[in-house]
mmCIF file of C-alpha atoms in Angstrom:
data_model
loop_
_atom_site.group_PDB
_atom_site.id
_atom_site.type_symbol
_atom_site.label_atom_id
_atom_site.label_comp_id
_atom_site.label_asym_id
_atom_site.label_seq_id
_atom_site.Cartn_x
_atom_site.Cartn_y
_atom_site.Cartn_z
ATOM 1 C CA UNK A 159 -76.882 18.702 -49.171
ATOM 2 C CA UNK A 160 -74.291 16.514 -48.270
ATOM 3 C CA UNK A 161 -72.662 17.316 -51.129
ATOM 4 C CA UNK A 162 -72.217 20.277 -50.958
ATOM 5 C CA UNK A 163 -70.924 20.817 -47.636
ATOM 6 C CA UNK A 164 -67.944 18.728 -49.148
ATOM 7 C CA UNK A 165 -67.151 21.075 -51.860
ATOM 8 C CA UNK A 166 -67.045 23.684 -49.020
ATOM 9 C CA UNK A 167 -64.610 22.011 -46.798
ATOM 10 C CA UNK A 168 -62.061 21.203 -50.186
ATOM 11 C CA UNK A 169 -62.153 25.001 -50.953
ATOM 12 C CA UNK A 170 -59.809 27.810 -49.890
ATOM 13 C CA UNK A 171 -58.492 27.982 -45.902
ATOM 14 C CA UNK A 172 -59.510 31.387 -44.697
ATOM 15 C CA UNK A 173 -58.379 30.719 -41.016
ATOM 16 C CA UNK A 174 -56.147 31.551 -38.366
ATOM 17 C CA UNK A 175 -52.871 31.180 -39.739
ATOM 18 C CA UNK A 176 -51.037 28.023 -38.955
ATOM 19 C CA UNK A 177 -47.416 28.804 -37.215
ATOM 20 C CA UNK A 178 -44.423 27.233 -38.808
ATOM 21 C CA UNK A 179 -42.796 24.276 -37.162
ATOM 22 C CA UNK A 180 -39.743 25.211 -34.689
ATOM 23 C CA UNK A 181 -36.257 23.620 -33.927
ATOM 24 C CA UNK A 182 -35.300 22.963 -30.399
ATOM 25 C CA UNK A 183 -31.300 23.153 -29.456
ATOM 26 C CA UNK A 184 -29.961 21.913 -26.798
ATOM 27 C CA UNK A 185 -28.629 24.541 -24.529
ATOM 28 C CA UNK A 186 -25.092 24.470 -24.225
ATOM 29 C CA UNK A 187 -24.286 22.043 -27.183
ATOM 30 C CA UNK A 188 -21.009 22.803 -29.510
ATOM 31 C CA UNK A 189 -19.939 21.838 -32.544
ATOM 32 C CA UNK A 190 -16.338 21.030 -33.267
ATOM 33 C CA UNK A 191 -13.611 18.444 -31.478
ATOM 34 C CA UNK A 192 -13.858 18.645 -27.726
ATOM 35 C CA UNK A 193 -10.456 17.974 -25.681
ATOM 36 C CA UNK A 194 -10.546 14.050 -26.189
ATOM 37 C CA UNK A 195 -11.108 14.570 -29.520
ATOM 38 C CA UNK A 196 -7.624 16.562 -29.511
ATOM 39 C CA UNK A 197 -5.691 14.210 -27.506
ATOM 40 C CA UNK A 198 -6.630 11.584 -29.647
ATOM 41 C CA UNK A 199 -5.242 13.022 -32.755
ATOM 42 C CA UNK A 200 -2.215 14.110 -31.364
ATOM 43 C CA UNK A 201 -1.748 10.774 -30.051
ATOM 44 C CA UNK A 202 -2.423 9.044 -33.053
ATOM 45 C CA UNK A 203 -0.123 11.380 -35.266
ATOM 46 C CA UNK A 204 2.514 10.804 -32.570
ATOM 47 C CA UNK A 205 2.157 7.031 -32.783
ATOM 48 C CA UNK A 206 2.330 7.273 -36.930
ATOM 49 C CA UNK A 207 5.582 9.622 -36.051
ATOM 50 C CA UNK A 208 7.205 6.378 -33.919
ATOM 51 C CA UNK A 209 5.948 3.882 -36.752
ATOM 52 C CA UNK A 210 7.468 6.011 -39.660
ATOM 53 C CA UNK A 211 11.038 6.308 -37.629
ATOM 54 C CA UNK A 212 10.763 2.833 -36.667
ATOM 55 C CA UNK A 213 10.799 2.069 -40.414
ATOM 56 C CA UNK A 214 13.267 4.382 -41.528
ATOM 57 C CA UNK A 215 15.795 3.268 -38.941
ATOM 58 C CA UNK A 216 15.160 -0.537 -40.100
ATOM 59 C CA UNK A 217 15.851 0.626 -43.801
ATOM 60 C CA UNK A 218 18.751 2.000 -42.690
ATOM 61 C CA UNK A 219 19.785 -0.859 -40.951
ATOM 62 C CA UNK A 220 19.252 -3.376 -43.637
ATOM 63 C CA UNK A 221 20.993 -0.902 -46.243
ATOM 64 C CA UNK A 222 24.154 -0.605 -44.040
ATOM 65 C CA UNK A 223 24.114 -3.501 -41.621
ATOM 66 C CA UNK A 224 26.434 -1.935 -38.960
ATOM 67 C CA UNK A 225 29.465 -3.749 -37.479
ATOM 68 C CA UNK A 226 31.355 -3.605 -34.262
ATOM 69 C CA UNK A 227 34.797 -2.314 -34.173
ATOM 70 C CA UNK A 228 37.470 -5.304 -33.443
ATOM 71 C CA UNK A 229 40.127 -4.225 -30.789
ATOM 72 C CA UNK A 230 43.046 -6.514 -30.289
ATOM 73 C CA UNK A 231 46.240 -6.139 -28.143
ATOM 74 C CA UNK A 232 48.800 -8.185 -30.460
ATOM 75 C CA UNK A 233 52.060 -7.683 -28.121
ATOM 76 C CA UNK A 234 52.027 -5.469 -24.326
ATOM 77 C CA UNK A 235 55.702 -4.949 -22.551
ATOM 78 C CA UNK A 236 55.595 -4.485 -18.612
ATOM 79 C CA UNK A 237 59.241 -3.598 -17.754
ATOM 80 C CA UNK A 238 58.486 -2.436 -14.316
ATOM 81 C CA UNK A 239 55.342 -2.695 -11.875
ATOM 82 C CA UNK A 240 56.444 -2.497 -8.626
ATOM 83 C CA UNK A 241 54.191 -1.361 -5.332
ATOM 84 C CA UNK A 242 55.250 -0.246 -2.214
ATOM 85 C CA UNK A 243 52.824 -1.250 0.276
ATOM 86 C CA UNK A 244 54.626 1.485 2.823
ATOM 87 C CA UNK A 245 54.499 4.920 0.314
ATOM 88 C CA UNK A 246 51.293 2.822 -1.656
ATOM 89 C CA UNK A 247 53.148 4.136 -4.456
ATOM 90 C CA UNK A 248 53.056 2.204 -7.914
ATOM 91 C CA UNK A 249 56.093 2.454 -10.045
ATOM 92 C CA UNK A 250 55.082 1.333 -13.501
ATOM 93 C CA UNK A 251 56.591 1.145 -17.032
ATOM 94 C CA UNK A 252 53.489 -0.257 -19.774
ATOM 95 C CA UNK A 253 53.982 -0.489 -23.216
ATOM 96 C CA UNK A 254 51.306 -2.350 -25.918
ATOM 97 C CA UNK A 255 50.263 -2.129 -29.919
ATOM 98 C CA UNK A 256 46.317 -2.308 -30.438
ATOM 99 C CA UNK A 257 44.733 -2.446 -33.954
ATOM 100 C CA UNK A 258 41.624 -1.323 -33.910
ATOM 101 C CA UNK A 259 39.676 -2.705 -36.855
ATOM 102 C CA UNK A 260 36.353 -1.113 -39.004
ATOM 103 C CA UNK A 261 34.703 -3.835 -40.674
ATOM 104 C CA UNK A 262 31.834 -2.006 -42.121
ATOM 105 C CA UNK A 263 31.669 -1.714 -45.597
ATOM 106 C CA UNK A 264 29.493 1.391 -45.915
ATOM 107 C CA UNK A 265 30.534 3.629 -42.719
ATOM 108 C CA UNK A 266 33.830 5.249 -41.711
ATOM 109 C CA UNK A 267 35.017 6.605 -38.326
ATOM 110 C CA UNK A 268 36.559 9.789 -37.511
ATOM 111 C CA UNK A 269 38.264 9.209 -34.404
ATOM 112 C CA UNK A 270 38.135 13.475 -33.100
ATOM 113 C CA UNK A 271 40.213 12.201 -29.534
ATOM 114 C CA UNK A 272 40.933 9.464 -28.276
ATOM 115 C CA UNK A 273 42.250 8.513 -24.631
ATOM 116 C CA UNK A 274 43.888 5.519 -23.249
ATOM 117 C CA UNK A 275 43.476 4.831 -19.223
ATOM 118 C CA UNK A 276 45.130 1.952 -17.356
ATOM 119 C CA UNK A 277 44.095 0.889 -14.543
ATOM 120 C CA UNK A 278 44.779 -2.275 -11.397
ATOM 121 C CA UNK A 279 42.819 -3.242 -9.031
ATOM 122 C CA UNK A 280 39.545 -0.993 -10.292
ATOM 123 C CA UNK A 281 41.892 2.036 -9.738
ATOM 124 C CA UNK A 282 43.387 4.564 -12.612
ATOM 125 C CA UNK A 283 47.027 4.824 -12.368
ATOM 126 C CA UNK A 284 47.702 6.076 -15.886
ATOM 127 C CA UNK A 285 46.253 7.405 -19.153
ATOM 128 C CA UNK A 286 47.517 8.374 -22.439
ATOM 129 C CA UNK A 287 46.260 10.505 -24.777
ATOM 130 C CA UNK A 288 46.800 9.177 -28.913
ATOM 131 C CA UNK A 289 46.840 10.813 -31.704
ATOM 132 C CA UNK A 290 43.090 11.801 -33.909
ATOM 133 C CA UNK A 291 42.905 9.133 -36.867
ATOM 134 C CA UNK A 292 40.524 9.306 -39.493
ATOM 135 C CA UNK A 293 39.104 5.286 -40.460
ATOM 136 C CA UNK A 294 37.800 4.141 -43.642
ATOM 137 C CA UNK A 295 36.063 1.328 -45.093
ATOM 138 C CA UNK A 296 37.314 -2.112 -44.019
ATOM 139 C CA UNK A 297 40.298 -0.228 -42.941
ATOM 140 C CA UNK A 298 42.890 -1.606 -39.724
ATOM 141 C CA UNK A 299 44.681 0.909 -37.273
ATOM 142 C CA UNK A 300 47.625 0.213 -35.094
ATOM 143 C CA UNK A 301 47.613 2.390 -31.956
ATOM 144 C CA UNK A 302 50.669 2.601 -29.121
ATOM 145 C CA UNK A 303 49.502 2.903 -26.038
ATOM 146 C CA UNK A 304 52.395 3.445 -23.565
ATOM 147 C CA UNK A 305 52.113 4.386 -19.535
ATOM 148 C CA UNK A 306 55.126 5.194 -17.683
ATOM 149 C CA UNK A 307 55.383 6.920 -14.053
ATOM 150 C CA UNK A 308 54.513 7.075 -10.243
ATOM 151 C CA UNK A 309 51.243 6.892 -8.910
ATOM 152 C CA UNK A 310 49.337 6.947 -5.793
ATOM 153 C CA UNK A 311 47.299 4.302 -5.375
ATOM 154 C CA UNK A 312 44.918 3.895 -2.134
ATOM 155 C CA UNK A 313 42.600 0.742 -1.086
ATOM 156 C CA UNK A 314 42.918 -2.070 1.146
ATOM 157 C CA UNK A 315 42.770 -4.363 -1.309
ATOM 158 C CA UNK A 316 45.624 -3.454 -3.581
ATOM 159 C CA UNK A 317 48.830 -4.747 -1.492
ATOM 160 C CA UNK A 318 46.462 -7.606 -1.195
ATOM 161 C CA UNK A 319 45.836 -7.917 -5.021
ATOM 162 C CA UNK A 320 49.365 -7.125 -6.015
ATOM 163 C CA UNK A 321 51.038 -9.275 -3.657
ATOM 164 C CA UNK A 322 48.854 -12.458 -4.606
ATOM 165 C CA UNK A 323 49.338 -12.062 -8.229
ATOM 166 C CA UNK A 324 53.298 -11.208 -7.897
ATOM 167 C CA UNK A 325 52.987 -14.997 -6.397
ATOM 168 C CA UNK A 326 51.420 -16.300 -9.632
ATOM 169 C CA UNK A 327 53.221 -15.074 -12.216
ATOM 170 C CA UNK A 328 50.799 -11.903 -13.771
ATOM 171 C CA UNK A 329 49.537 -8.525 -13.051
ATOM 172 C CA UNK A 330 46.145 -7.906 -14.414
ATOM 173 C CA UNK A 331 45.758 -4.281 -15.734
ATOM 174 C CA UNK A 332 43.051 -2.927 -17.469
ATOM 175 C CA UNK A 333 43.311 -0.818 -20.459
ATOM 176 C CA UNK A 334 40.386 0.984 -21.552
ATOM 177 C CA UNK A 335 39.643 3.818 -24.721
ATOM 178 C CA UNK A 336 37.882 6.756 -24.572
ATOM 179 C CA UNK A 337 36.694 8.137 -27.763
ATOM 180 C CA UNK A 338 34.534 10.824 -29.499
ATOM 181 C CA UNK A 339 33.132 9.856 -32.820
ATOM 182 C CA UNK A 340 32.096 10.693 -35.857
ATOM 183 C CA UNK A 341 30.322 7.881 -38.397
ATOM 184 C CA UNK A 342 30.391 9.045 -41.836
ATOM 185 C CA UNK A 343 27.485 7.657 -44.171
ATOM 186 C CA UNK A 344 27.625 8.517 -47.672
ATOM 187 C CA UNK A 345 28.067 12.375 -47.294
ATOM 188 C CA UNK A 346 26.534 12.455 -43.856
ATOM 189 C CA UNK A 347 28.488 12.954 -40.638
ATOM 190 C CA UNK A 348 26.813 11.732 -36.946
ATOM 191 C CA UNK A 349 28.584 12.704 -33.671
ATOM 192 C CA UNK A 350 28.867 9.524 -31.903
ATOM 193 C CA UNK A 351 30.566 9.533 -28.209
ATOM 194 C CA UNK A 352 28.774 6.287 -27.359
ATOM 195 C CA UNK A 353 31.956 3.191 -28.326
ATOM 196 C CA UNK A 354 33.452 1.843 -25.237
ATOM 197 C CA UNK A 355 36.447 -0.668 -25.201
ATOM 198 C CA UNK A 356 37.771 -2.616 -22.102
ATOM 199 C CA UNK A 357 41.143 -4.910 -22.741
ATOM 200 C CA UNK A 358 41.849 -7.103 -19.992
ATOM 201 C CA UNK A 359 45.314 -7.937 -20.139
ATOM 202 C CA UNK A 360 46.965 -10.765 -18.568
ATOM 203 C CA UNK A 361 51.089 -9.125 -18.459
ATOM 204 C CA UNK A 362 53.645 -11.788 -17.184
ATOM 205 C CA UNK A 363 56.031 -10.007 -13.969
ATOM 206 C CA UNK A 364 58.582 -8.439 -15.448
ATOM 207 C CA UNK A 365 61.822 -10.595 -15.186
ATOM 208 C CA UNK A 366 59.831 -13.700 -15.820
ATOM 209 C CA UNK A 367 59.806 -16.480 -18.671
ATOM 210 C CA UNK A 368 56.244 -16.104 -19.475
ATOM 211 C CA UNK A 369 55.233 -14.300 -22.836
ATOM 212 C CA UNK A 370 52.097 -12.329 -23.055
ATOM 213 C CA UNK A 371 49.255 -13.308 -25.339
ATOM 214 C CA UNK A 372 47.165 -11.644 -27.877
ATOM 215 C CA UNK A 373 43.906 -10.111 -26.095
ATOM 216 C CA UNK A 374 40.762 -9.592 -27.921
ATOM 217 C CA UNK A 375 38.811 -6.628 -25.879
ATOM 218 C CA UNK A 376 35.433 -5.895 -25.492
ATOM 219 C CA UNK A 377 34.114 -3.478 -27.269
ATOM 220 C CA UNK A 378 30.630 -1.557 -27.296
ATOM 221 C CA UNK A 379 29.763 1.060 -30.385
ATOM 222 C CA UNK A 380 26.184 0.004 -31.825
#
C-alpha cells in the first residue's frame, strides 16, 4: 500500500501552476559613470597630459641644452654728464660697444627690435633704438649703443646721487635691452619676448684719468 502511494507522488504534477521566480530593481538605480566618475577621468587624462609635456620638454632639453646669451660692454665713452640741480636738467653725451654672444650650438636668435634705455639714479634719461640682427650658431654681435641729449630728470635724490658720485670719481648709469625674439630650432621658429639684460656700468667723470672697465651684464633669456 505503501508502495504504491509512492509511485503516485513520483508521477506527473497536475497542480496549480507554479509562478516563475521575479527580479527586484532598485528604484531609481542607473547604469553608466555618475559625475565623480567623470571628474575622475578628466582628471586623470589631464594629469597624463602634464606627465607627457613634462617629458617632452625634458627631451627637448637634453637634445638642445639651452644657453644664456653673454652681454659684455668692452669700452663706454662719457664725454659729458652734467646736472643742473636749478633746471634738474641732465646734459649727457654716452657712447659704448656691447657684443652680445649666442653660445648655443643648436638654436639661433632673430633679434625682430631691439631697444637700448639708459638710465641714473632708477630714472630713464635716454634710449636708443638698434638695428634688427639675425644670430646664428655660436655666433658674436657687436652693438653701438650711443645716448646723446637733454633730459628732465625729477627726484630728491638725484642732485644728491650725482653730486656724491661727481666727488668720487664715477657716474653709475644703467644700460638695459629690450628685445623681441625669435629662437629658431631646426626649421621651427618660437616668438620669445621674455630675455632681459641689465649692464651696470661704472663710467669715470669725464675729464678724469680713470679708464672704464669691461662690464659683464646680467642677462635673463631661459
Amino acid at each position: 500500500m505503501a508502495s504504491a502511494k509512492q509511485g503516485h507522488l513520483n508521477g506527473a504534477y497536475y497542480g496549480p501552476p507554479v509562478p516563475p521566480p521575479q527580479s527586484y530593481h532598485s528604484v531609481g538605480s542607473r547604469s553608466g559613470c555618475g559625475p565623480c566618475c567623470l571628474l575622475c577621468t578628466l582628471f586623470k587624462f589631464i594629469i597624463s597630459i602634464v606627465i607627457i609635456v613634462g617629458i617632452v620638454v625634458l627631451v627637448l632639453w637634453l637634445v638642445f641644452r639651452p644657453h644664456e646669451v653673454k652681454v659684455y660692454v668692452g669700452t663706454a665713452s662719457l664725454a659729458q654728464f652734467a646736472f643742473s640741480s636749478n633746471s634738474s636738467n641732465l646734459q649727457y653725451n654716452l657712447s659704448m660697444d656691447m657684443s652680445i654672444r649666442n653660445p648655443n650650438k643648436r638654436i639661433s636668435i632673430y633679434y625682430d627690435y631691439v631697444e637700448a634705455r639708459a638710465l641714473y639714479d632708477g630714472s630713464r634719461f635716454a634710449f636708443d633704438v638698434l638695428p634688427t640682427f639675425y644670430q646664428g650658431h655660436k655666433n658674436t654681435t657687436v652693438l653701438y649703443p650711443a645716448f646723446q641729449g637733454t633730459q628732465l630728470l625729477l627726484g630728491d635724490s638725484v642732485a644728491t646721487t650725482y653730486s656724491r658720485e661727481k666727488e668720487e670719481g664715477f657716474y653709475y648709469v644703467h644700460v638695459k635691452l629690450y628685445t623681441r625674439l625669435r629662437l629658431k630650432v631646426w626649421v621651427f621658429k618660437i616668438h620669445y619676448n621674455k630675455q632681459k639684460v641689465d649692464c651696470s656700468l661704472k663710467l669715470p667723470v669725464p675729464g678724469s684719468s680713470a679708464k672704464f672697465e669691461g662690464t659683464k651684464c646680467d642677462v635673463d633669456l631661459f
